[in-house]
Tab-separated table of N, CA, C and O in Angstrom:
chain	number	residue	atom	x	y	z
Y	785	MET	N	18.159	-5.422	-10.422
Y	785	MET	CA	18.222	-6.407	-9.477
Y	785	MET	C	17.082	-6.464	-8.557
Y	785	MET	O	16.378	-5.057	-8.656
Y	786	GLN	N	15.634	-7.104	-8.829
Y	786	GLN	CA	14.988	-6.951	-7.730
Y	786	GLN	C	14.378	-6.748	-6.194
Y	786	GLN	O	15.809	-7.201	-5.707
Y	787	PRO	N	13.966	-5.570	-6.063
Y	787	PRO	CA	13.734	-5.997	-4.427
Y	787	PRO	C	13.267	-6.991	-3.852
Y	787	PRO	O	11.920	-7.741	-4.529
Y	788	SER	N	13.522	-7.298	-2.538
Y	788	SER	CA	12.835	-8.417	-2.260
Y	788	SER	C	11.468	-8.135	-1.085
Y	788	SER	O	11.290	-8.639	-0.419
Y	789	PHE	N	10.798	-7.015	-1.716
Y	789	PHE	CA	9.376	-6.396	-1.115
Y	789	PHE	C	8.871	-6.579	-1.991
Y	789	PHE	O	9.437	-5.596	-3.468
Y	790	ARG	N	7.208	-6.763	-2.366
Y	790	ARG	CA	6.586	-6.181	-2.760
Y	790	ARG	C	6.037	-4.713	-3.059
Y	790	ARG	O	5.317	-5.234	-1.214
Y	791	LEU	N	5.943	-4.074	-3.220
Y	791	LEU	CA	4.695	-2.370	-2.971
Y	791	LEU	C	3.496	-3.212	-3.441
Y	791	LEU	O	2.903	-3.710	-4.712
Y	792	PRO	N	2.354	-2.676	-2.399
Y	792	PRO	CA	1.163	-2.918	-3.208
Y	792	PRO	C	0.767	-2.104	-4.044
Y	792	PRO	O	1.557	-1.015	-4.439
Y	793	PRO	N	-0.705	-2.108	-5.052
Y	793	PRO	CA	-0.366	-1.359	-6.022
Y	793	PRO	C	-0.933	-0.011	-5.592
Y	793	PRO	O	-1.624	0.147	-4.532
Y	794	LEU	N	-0.321	1.002	-6.032
Y	794	LEU	CA	-0.201	2.010	-5.737
Y	794	LEU	C	-1.104	2.728	-5.552
Y	794	LEU	O	-1.562	3.885	-5.117
Y	795	GLU	N	-1.925	3.106	-7.131
Y	795	GLU	CA	-3.037	3.854	-7.252
Y	795	GLU	C	-4.101	3.430	-5.880
Y	795	GLU	O	-4.878	4.499	-5.561
Y	796	ALA	N	-4.104	1.591	-5.869
Y	796	ALA	CA	-5.107	1.779	-4.205
Y	796	ALA	C	-5.036	2.122	-3.243
Y	796	ALA	O	-5.938	2.589	-2.326
Y	797	LEU	N	-3.773	2.567	-3.386
Y	797	LEU	CA	-3.643	3.097	-2.150
Y	797	LEU	C	-3.732	4.979	-1.659
Y	797	LEU	O	-5.267	4.979	-0.559
Y	798	VAL	N	-4.215	5.371	-2.804
Y	798	VAL	CA	-4.592	6.923	-2.624
Y	798	VAL	C	-6.629	6.642	-2.373
Y	798	VAL	O	-6.652	6.903	-2.252
Y	799	VAL	N	-6.524	5.461	-3.174
Y	799	VAL	CA	-8.318	5.491	-3.528
Y	799	VAL	C	-8.601	5.227	-2.032
Y	799	VAL	O	-9.356	5.552	-1.280
Y	800	PHE	N	-7.575	4.159	-1.870
Y	800	PHE	CA	-8.362	3.252	-0.369
Y	800	PHE	C	-8.031	4.988	0.989
Y	800	PHE	O	-9.371	4.857	1.382
Y	801	GLU	N	-6.760	5.443	0.675
Y	801	GLU	CA	-6.742	6.797	1.309
Y	801	GLU	C	-8.221	7.531	1.555
Y	801	GLU	O	-8.504	8.291	2.469
Y	802	ALA	N	-8.831	7.810	0.071
Y	802	ALA	CA	-9.760	9.002	0.441
Y	802	ALA	C	-11.191	8.017	0.587
Y	802	ALA	O	-11.757	8.866	1.194
Y	803	ALA	N	-11.221	6.952	0.048
Y	803	ALA	CA	-12.454	6.231	0.596
Y	803	ALA	C	-12.167	6.201	2.234
Y	803	ALA	O	-13.487	6.301	2.899
Y	804	SER	N	-11.583	5.919	3.081
Y	804	SER	CA	-11.160	5.659	4.878
Y	804	SER	C	-11.612	7.287	5.380
Y	804	SER	O	-12.293	7.622	6.226
Y	805	ARG	N	-10.657	7.843	4.379
Y	805	ARG	CA	-11.514	9.469	4.977
Y	805	ARG	C	-12.532	10.104	4.444
Y	805	ARG	O	-13.047	10.888	5.906
Y	806	LEU	N	-13.793	9.631	3.469
Y	806	LEU	CA	-14.994	9.941	3.741
Y	806	LEU	C	-15.663	9.501	3.777
Y	806	LEU	O	-16.618	9.757	3.889
Y	807	GLY	N	-14.911	7.717	4.325
Y	807	GLY	CA	-16.295	7.134	4.376
Y	807	GLY	C	-17.335	6.255	3.448
Y	807	GLY	O	-18.456	5.907	3.616
Y	808	SER	N	-16.848	6.772	2.158
Y	808	SER	CA	-17.866	6.255	0.880
Y	808	SER	C	-17.113	5.741	-0.042
Y	808	SER	O	-16.489	6.792	-0.811
Y	809	PHE	N	-17.326	4.936	-1.177
Y	809	PHE	CA	-16.985	4.290	-1.949
Y	809	PHE	C	-17.037	5.888	-2.860
Y	809	PHE	O	-16.321	6.377	-3.995
Y	810	SER	N	-18.435	6.117	-3.244
Y	810	SER	CA	-19.072	6.635	-4.231
Y	810	SER	C	-18.538	8.308	-4.050
Y	810	SER	O	-18.034	9.206	-4.738
Y	811	ARG	N	-18.262	8.715	-2.384
Y	811	ARG	CA	-17.612	10.068	-2.593
Y	811	ARG	C	-16.158	9.857	-2.810
Y	811	ARG	O	-15.330	11.096	-3.449
Y	812	ALA	N	-15.721	9.228	-2.650
Y	812	ALA	CA	-13.936	8.627	-3.033
Y	812	ALA	C	-13.618	8.756	-4.692
Y	812	ALA	O	-13.252	9.442	-4.639
Y	813	GLY	N	-15.028	7.856	-5.522
Y	813	GLY	CA	-15.033	8.155	-6.687
Y	813	GLY	C	-15.136	9.573	-7.361
Y	813	GLY	O	-14.289	10.238	-7.716
Y	814	ASN	N	-16.105	10.555	-6.889
Y	814	ASN	CA	-16.151	11.761	-7.259
Y	814	ASN	C	-14.795	13.176	-6.832
Y	814	ASN	O	-14.708	13.146	-8.049
Y	815	GLU	N	-14.347	12.512	-5.590
Y	815	GLU	CA	-13.159	13.356	-5.340
Y	815	GLU	C	-11.292	12.658	-6.309
Y	815	GLU	O	-11.073	13.612	-6.808
Y	816	LEU	N	-11.850	12.138	-6.655
Y	816	LEU	CA	-10.897	11.306	-8.035
Y	816	LEU	C	-11.049	11.071	-9.330
Y	816	LEU	O	-10.167	10.572	-9.746
Y	817	GLY	N	-12.144	11.518	-9.626
Y	817	GLY	CA	-12.805	11.268	-10.958
Y	817	GLY	C	-12.701	9.904	-11.615
Y	817	GLY	O	-12.995	9.689	-12.615
Y	818	LEU	N	-13.348	8.763	-10.470
Y	818	LEU	CA	-13.402	7.747	-10.811
Y	818	LEU	C	-14.924	7.163	-10.703
Y	818	LEU	O	-15.522	7.958	-9.559
Y	819	THR	N	-15.500	5.847	-11.154
Y	819	THR	CA	-16.988	5.562	-10.638
Y	819	THR	C	-16.826	4.550	-9.286
Y	819	THR	O	-15.579	4.502	-9.042
Y	820	GLN	N	-17.992	4.877	-8.559
Y	820	GLN	CA	-17.992	3.526	-7.465
Y	820	GLN	C	-17.358	2.504	-8.159
Y	820	GLN	O	-16.906	1.979	-7.203
Y	821	SER	N	-17.630	1.895	-8.863
Y	821	SER	CA	-17.574	0.363	-9.629
Y	821	SER	C	-15.663	0.614	-9.190
Y	821	SER	O	-15.114	-0.717	-9.272
Y	822	ALA	N	-15.181	1.422	-10.139
Y	822	ALA	CA	-13.647	1.695	-10.098
Y	822	ALA	C	-12.977	1.211	-8.471
Y	822	ALA	O	-12.062	1.099	-8.368
Y	823	VAL	N	-13.244	2.201	-7.782
Y	823	VAL	CA	-13.367	2.673	-6.533
Y	823	VAL	C	-13.207	1.039	-5.600
Y	823	VAL	O	-12.646	0.894	-5.130
Y	824	SER	N	-14.245	0.285	-5.841
Y	824	SER	CA	-14.404	-0.763	-5.186
Y	824	SER	C	-13.440	-1.879	-6.051
Y	824	SER	O	-13.277	-2.331	-5.761
Y	825	ARG	N	-13.397	-1.960	-7.099
Y	825	ARG	CA	-11.881	-3.005	-8.024
Y	825	ARG	C	-10.720	-2.534	-7.355
Y	825	ARG	O	-9.755	-3.464	-7.037
Y	826	GLN	N	-10.263	-0.836	-7.518
Y	826	GLN	CA	-9.372	-0.873	-6.282
Y	826	GLN	C	-8.640	-1.225	-4.888
Y	826	GLN	O	-8.104	-1.418	-4.475
Y	827	ILE	N	-10.129	-1.041	-4.166
Y	827	ILE	CA	-10.060	-1.301	-2.840
Y	827	ILE	C	-9.597	-2.955	-2.730
Y	827	ILE	O	-9.079	-3.707	-1.982
Y	828	GLY	N	-10.352	-4.219	-3.965
Y	828	GLY	CA	-10.470	-5.399	-4.086
Y	828	GLY	C	-9.236	-5.744	-4.352
Y	828	GLY	O	-8.602	-6.678	-3.730
Y	829	LYS	N	-8.463	-4.585	-4.880
Y	829	LYS	CA	-7.112	-4.888	-5.378
Y	829	LYS	C	-6.301	-4.877	-3.958
Y	829	LYS	O	-5.040	-6.096	-3.633
Y	830	LEU	N	-6.651	-4.380	-3.029
Y	830	LEU	CA	-5.263	-3.682	-1.771
Y	830	LEU	C	-5.799	-4.911	-0.832
Y	830	LEU	O	-4.625	-5.453	-0.342
Y	831	GLU	N	-7.379	-5.186	-0.916
Y	831	GLU	CA	-7.430	-5.895	0.326
Y	831	GLU	C	-6.844	-7.506	-0.032
Y	831	GLU	O	-6.792	-8.685	0.474
Y	832	ALA	N	-6.869	-8.043	-1.698
Y	832	ALA	CA	-6.564	-9.137	-1.868
Y	832	ALA	C	-4.478	-9.144	-1.798
Y	832	ALA	O	-3.996	-10.017	-1.432
Y	833	PHE	N	-3.934	-8.296	-2.599
Y	833	PHE	CA	-2.314	-7.560	-1.775
Y	833	PHE	C	-2.327	-8.085	-0.225
Y	833	PHE	O	-1.326	-8.951	0.221
Y	834	ILE	N	-3.137	-7.273	0.537
Y	834	ILE	CA	-2.957	-7.689	2.138
Y	834	ILE	C	-3.449	-8.735	3.062
Y	834	ILE	O	-2.949	-9.428	3.570
Y	835	GLY	N	-4.481	-9.106	1.967
Y	835	GLY	CA	-4.757	-10.675	2.471
Y	835	GLY	C	-6.045	-10.707	3.833
Y	835	GLY	O	-6.245	-11.506	4.491
Y	836	SER	N	-6.287	-9.272	3.847
Y	836	SER	CA	-7.546	-8.997	4.297
Y	836	SER	C	-8.427	-8.033	3.948
Y	836	SER	O	-8.259	-6.971	3.706
Y	837	LYS	N	-9.682	-7.877	4.672
Y	837	LYS	CA	-11.004	-7.073	4.260
Y	837	LYS	C	-10.262	-6.061	5.324
Y	837	LYS	O	-10.320	-5.777	5.807
Y	838	LEU	N	-10.632	-4.671	4.741
Y	838	LEU	CA	-10.033	-3.458	4.745
Y	838	LEU	C	-11.359	-2.339	5.256
Y	838	LEU	O	-11.622	-1.665	6.165
Y	839	PHE	N	-12.452	-2.840	4.498
Y	839	PHE	CA	-13.806	-2.245	4.386
Y	839	PHE	C	-14.771	-3.547	4.983
Y	839	PHE	O	-14.945	-4.318	4.425
Y	840	GLU	N	-16.245	-3.126	6.186
Y	840	GLU	CA	-17.307	-3.555	6.010
Y	840	GLU	C	-18.321	-3.245	5.162
Y	840	GLU	O	-18.760	-1.849	5.265
Y	841	ARG	N	-18.996	-3.740	3.881
Y	841	ARG	CA	-20.321	-3.500	3.633
Y	841	ARG	C	-21.246	-3.079	4.468
Y	841	ARG	O	-21.366	-4.279	4.813
Y	842	VAL	N	-22.086	-2.346	4.365
Y	842	VAL	CA	-22.703	-1.932	5.144
Y	842	VAL	C	-24.064	-1.367	4.487
Y	842	VAL	O	-24.310	-0.492	3.763
Y	843	PRO	N	-25.628	-1.624	5.057
Y	843	PRO	CA	-26.728	-0.736	4.115
Y	843	PRO	C	-26.294	0.633	4.386
Y	843	PRO	O	-26.684	1.304	2.973
Y	844	THR	N	-26.183	1.305	4.865
Y	844	THR	CA	-25.679	3.062	4.624
Y	844	THR	C	-24.133	2.743	3.867
Y	844	THR	O	-24.007	4.035	3.371
Y	845	GLY	N	-23.653	2.190	3.395
Y	845	GLY	CA	-22.050	2.284	2.805
Y	845	GLY	C	-21.242	1.107	3.173
Y	845	GLY	O	-21.304	0.136	2.755
Y	846	VAL	N	-19.969	1.930	3.221
Y	846	VAL	CA	-19.047	1.073	3.797
Y	846	VAL	C	-18.317	1.757	5.648
Y	846	VAL	O	-18.226	2.501	5.469
Y	847	ARG	N	-17.563	0.760	5.936
Y	847	ARG	CA	-17.362	0.782	7.620
Y	847	ARG	C	-15.743	0.354	7.483
Y	847	ARG	O	-15.230	-1.155	7.162
Y	848	LEU	N	-14.968	0.375	7.994
Y	848	LEU	CA	-13.565	0.428	8.052
Y	848	LEU	C	-13.535	-0.899	9.121
Y	848	LEU	O	-14.057	-0.970	10.115
Y	849	THR	N	-12.960	-1.712	8.912
Y	849	THR	CA	-12.712	-2.931	10.141
Y	849	THR	C	-11.402	-2.365	10.825
Y	849	THR	O	-10.627	-1.319	10.811
Y	850	THR	N	-11.317	-3.134	11.692
Y	850	THR	CA	-10.115	-3.373	12.601
Y	850	THR	C	-8.519	-2.812	12.178
Y	850	THR	O	-8.234	-1.947	11.959
Y	851	ILE	N	-8.560	-3.630	11.165
Y	851	ILE	CA	-7.418	-3.797	10.294
Y	851	ILE	C	-7.221	-2.593	9.203
Y	851	ILE	O	-6.155	-1.907	9.248
Y	852	GLY	N	-8.520	-2.427	8.957
Y	852	GLY	CA	-8.605	-1.004	8.202
Y	852	GLY	C	-8.383	0.319	9.059
Y	852	GLY	O	-7.729	1.179	8.068
Y	853	GLU	N	-8.835	0.164	10.119
Y	853	GLU	CA	-8.619	1.929	10.685
Y	853	GLU	C	-6.737	1.671	10.727
Y	853	GLU	O	-6.314	3.017	10.576
Y	854	ASN	N	-6.645	0.327	11.048
Y	854	ASN	CA	-4.986	0.788	11.294
Y	854	ASN	C	-4.656	1.095	10.115
Y	854	ASN	O	-3.319	1.911	9.994
Y	855	TYR	N	-4.538	0.737	9.040
Y	855	TYR	CA	-3.856	0.476	7.799
Y	855	TYR	C	-4.288	1.912	7.471
Y	855	TYR	O	-3.554	2.683	6.626
Y	856	SER	N	-5.253	2.636	7.699
Y	856	SER	CA	-5.481	3.933	7.572
Y	856	SER	C	-4.943	5.007	7.994
Y	856	SER	O	-4.428	5.614	7.382
Y	857	ILE	N	-4.793	4.592	9.167
Y	857	ILE	CA	-3.467	5.667	9.838
Y	857	ILE	C	-2.446	5.671	9.159
Y	857	ILE	O	-1.800	6.777	9.269
Y	858	ASP	N	-1.579	4.466	8.800
Y	858	ASP	CA	-0.022	4.602	8.373
Y	858	ASP	C	-0.305	5.228	7.201
Y	858	ASP	O	0.398	5.696	6.298
Y	859	ILE	N	-1.511	4.819	6.235
Y	859	ILE	CA	-0.707	4.922	5.025
Y	859	ILE	C	-1.654	6.382	4.761
Y	859	ILE	O	-0.826	7.062	4.235
Y	860	SER	N	-2.544	7.319	5.464
Y	860	SER	CA	-2.732	8.772	5.603
Y	860	SER	C	-1.528	9.830	5.524
Y	860	SER	O	-1.566	10.639	5.243
Y	861	ARG	N	-1.122	8.987	6.793
Y	861	ARG	CA	0.546	9.678	7.637
Y	861	ARG	C	1.592	9.817	6.132
Y	861	ARG	O	2.548	10.430	5.509
Y	862	LEU	N	1.796	8.282	5.197
Y	862	LEU	CA	2.704	8.337	3.901
Y	862	LEU	C	2.201	9.253	3.026
Y	862	LEU	O	3.316	9.357	2.793
Y	863	ILE	N	1.162	8.907	2.460
Y	863	ILE	CA	0.864	9.836	1.660
Y	863	ILE	C	0.558	11.697	2.058
Y	863	ILE	O	1.066	12.470	0.915
Y	864	LEU	N	0.327	12.192	2.910
Y	864	LEU	CA	0.755	13.226	3.630
Y	864	LEU	C	2.761	13.494	3.496
Y	864	LEU	O	2.839	14.225	3.257
Y	865	ASP	N	3.518	12.508	3.803
Y	865	ASP	CA	4.758	12.554	3.670
Y	865	ASP	C	4.794	12.300	2.329
Y	865	ASP	O	5.882	13.313	2.304
Y	866	ILE	N	4.492	11.919	1.559
Y	866	ILE	CA	4.526	12.092	-0.035
Y	866	ILE	C	4.380	13.283	-0.470
Y	866	ILE	O	5.133	13.934	-1.254
Y	867	ALA	N	3.195	13.763	-0.436
Y	867	ALA	CA	2.748	15.004	-0.547
Y	867	ALA	C	3.644	16.160	-0.060
Y	867	ALA	O	3.733	17.177	-1.210
Y	868	SER	N	4.161	16.247	1.186
Y	868	SER	CA	5.184	17.123	1.700
Y	868	SER	C	6.640	17.491	0.728
Y	868	SER	O	6.999	18.051	0.606
Y	869	VAL	N	6.885	15.826	0.723
Y	869	VAL	CA	7.708	15.638	-0.572
Y	869	VAL	C	8.228	16.626	-1.528
Y	869	VAL	O	8.632	17.813	-1.843
Y	870	ARG	N	6.849	16.503	-2.947
Y	870	ARG	CA	6.884	17.601	-3.719
Y	870	ARG	C	6.359	18.447	-3.571
Y	870	ARG	O	7.483	19.218	-4.635
Y	871	THR	N	5.818	18.894	-1.984
Y	871	THR	CA	5.735	20.454	-1.623
Y	871	THR	C	7.807	20.613	-1.889
Y	871	THR	O	7.531	21.767	-2.096
Y	872	GLU	N	7.876	20.356	-0.738
Y	872	GLU	CA	9.510	20.704	-0.280
Y	872	GLU	C	10.041	20.908	-2.054
Y	872	GLU	O	11.419	21.559	-2.187
Y	873	SER	N	10.109	19.623	-2.897
Y	873	SER	CA	10.970	19.619	-3.833
Y	873	SER	C	10.671	20.393	-5.002
Y	873	SER	O	11.782	21.451	-6.095
Y	874	ALA	N	9.507	21.155	-5.103
Y	874	ALA	CA	8.443	22.245	-5.976
Y	874	ALA	C	9.817	23.941	-5.432
Y	874	ALA	O	9.727	24.260	-6.534
Y	875	ARG	N	10.007	23.859	-4.090
Y	875	ARG	CA	10.909	24.738	-3.909
Y	875	ARG	C	12.319	25.209	-4.354
Y	875	ARG	O	12.928	26.257	-4.400
Y	876	GLY	N	12.390	23.800	-4.782
Y	876	GLY	CA	14.103	24.059	-5.200
Y	876	GLY	C	15.164	23.325	-4.392
Y	876	GLY	O	14.310	22.578	-3.657
Y	877	PRO	N	15.766	23.235	-4.597
Y	877	PRO	CA	16.794	22.247	-4.447
Y	877	PRO	C	17.583	22.720	-2.821
Y	877	PRO	O	17.696	23.847	-2.849
Y	878	ALA	N	17.730	21.876	-1.949
Y	878	ALA	CA	18.027	21.547	-0.642
Y	878	ALA	C	19.494	22.621	-1.069
Y	878	ALA	O	19.949	21.914	-1.830
Y	879	PRO	N	19.618	23.326	0.197
Y	879	PRO	CA	21.192	24.001	0.220
Y	879	PRO	C	21.760	22.845	0.171
Y	879	PRO	O	22.335	21.721	1.108
Y	880	ALA	N	23.228	23.116	-0.683
Y	880	ALA	CA	24.371	22.358	-0.323
Y	880	ALA	C	25.116	22.170	0.941
Y	880	ALA	O	25.043	22.743	1.966
Y	881	ARG	N	25.076	20.454	1.256
Y	881	ARG	CA	25.437	20.604	2.613
Y	881	ARG	C	27.259	20.049	3.094
Y	881	ARG	O	27.704	19.816	1.307
Y	882	SER	N	27.969	20.711	3.733
Y	882	SER	CA	29.683	20.684	4.091
Y	882	SER	C	29.655	19.282	4.324
Y	882	SER	O	29.190	18.685	5.307
Y	883	PRO	N	30.751	18.435	3.688
Y	883	PRO	CA	30.670	17.165	4.119
Y	883	PRO	C	31.312	16.918	5.552
Y	883	PRO	O	31.571	17.995	5.839
Y	884	LEU	N	30.915	16.074	6.425
Y	884	LEU	CA	31.331	15.971	7.790
Y	884	LEU	C	32.395	15.925	8.146
Y	884	LEU	O	33.619	15.331	6.751
Y	885	PRO	N	33.425	16.909	9.041
Y	885	PRO	CA	34.870	16.040	8.729
Y	885	PRO	C	35.591	14.584	9.067
Y	885	PRO	O	34.778	13.758	9.911
Y	886	ALA	N	36.412	14.258	8.349
Y	886	ALA	CA	36.499	12.703	8.954
Y	886	ALA	C	37.490	12.559	10.265
Y	886	ALA	O	38.356	14.166	11.165
Y	887	PRO	N	37.061	11.726	11.427
Y	887	PRO	CA	37.499	11.830	12.504
Y	887	PRO	C	39.314	11.489	12.313
Y	887	PRO	O	39.627	11.396	11.722
Y	888	ALA	N	39.789	12.569	13.432
Y	888	ALA	CA	41.297	12.464	13.122
Y	888	ALA	C	41.810	10.467	13.209
Y	888	ALA	O	41.577	9.920	14.331
Y	889	GLY	N	43.253	10.148	12.583
Y	889	GLY	CA	43.550	9.246	12.570
Y	889	GLY	C	42.651	7.960	12.169
Y	889	GLY	O	42.755	7.019	12.284
Y	890	LEU	N	41.988	8.908	11.420
Y	890	LEU	CA	40.755	7.676	10.605
Y	890	LEU	C	41.841	7.182	9.448
Y	890	LEU	O	42.320	6.941	8.794
Y	891	ARG	N	41.095	5.046	9.386
Y	891	ARG	CA	42.482	4.646	8.805
Y	891	ARG	C	41.138	3.889	7.727
Y	891	ARG	O	40.476	2.760	8.434
Y	892	ILE	N	41.668	3.814	7.027
Y	892	ILE	CA	41.148	2.812	5.851
Y	892	ILE	C	42.224	1.574	5.123
Y	892	ILE	O	43.243	2.171	4.794
Y	893	ASN	N	41.939	0.422	5.245
Y	893	ASN	CA	43.085	-0.725	4.906
Y	893	ASN	C	44.346	-0.193	4.713
Y	893	ASN	O	45.768	-0.062	4.344
Y	894	GLY	N	44.571	0.290	6.225
Y	894	GLY	CA	45.754	0.443	6.607
Y	894	GLY	C	46.332	1.807	6.259
Y	894	GLY	O	47.607	2.541	6.708
Y	895	SER	N	45.803	2.681	5.178
Y	895	SER	CA	45.865	3.891	4.615
Y	895	SER	C	45.304	5.528	6.218
Y	895	SER	O	44.086	5.185	5.804
Y	896	CYS	N	46.480	5.923	6.498
Y	896	CYS	CA	45.623	6.798	7.002
Y	896	CYS	C	44.638	8.185	6.321
Y	896	CYS	O	45.593	8.777	5.214
Y	897	LEU	N	44.134	8.212	6.487
Y	897	LEU	CA	42.786	9.688	5.760
Y	897	LEU	C	42.950	10.609	6.720
Y	897	LEU	O	42.819	12.035	5.679
Y	898	ALA	N	43.312	10.820	7.195
Y	898	ALA	CA	42.598	12.244	8.424
Y	898	ALA	C	44.121	12.297	9.633
Y	898	ALA	O	43.598	12.292	10.270
Y	899	CYS	N	44.964	11.550	9.264
Y	899	CYS	CA	45.868	11.611	10.472
Y	899	CYS	C	47.140	12.861	10.566
Y	899	CYS	O	46.637	13.730	9.769
Y	900	ARG	N	46.907	13.615	12.104
Y	900	ARG	CA	47.401	14.700	12.315
Y	900	ARG	C	49.163	14.435	12.258
Y	900	ARG	O	48.847	13.406	13.476
Y	901	ASN	N	50.210	14.768	12.071
Y	901	ASN	CA	51.197	14.403	12.340
Y	901	ASN	C	51.785	15.225	13.252
Y	901	ASN	O	51.466	16.729	13.040
């Protein structure tokens, strides 16, 4: 079954996060092992997906648009969340949780699952 939503290009999100944090396509490329041109293409893909410009090209490099600033806050937070999941998962499985007790008198289709007589 296909999800009812489309994900943005995930590699472009990582590239966008680096470019927005570093304020430069060239520096983002250096950090990620990409060329400036590859960074620019990834940003273009993301802008096409969103339907709005995320960066303004200025003589000294790039600057986030208002939409880009807002998007950057959300994407940076999400990437940190993903990184923390990876870190927590590397520590090993979470301790087993005990099941929640069923409320007294819980009935499903007329059958008592947790009746106290």
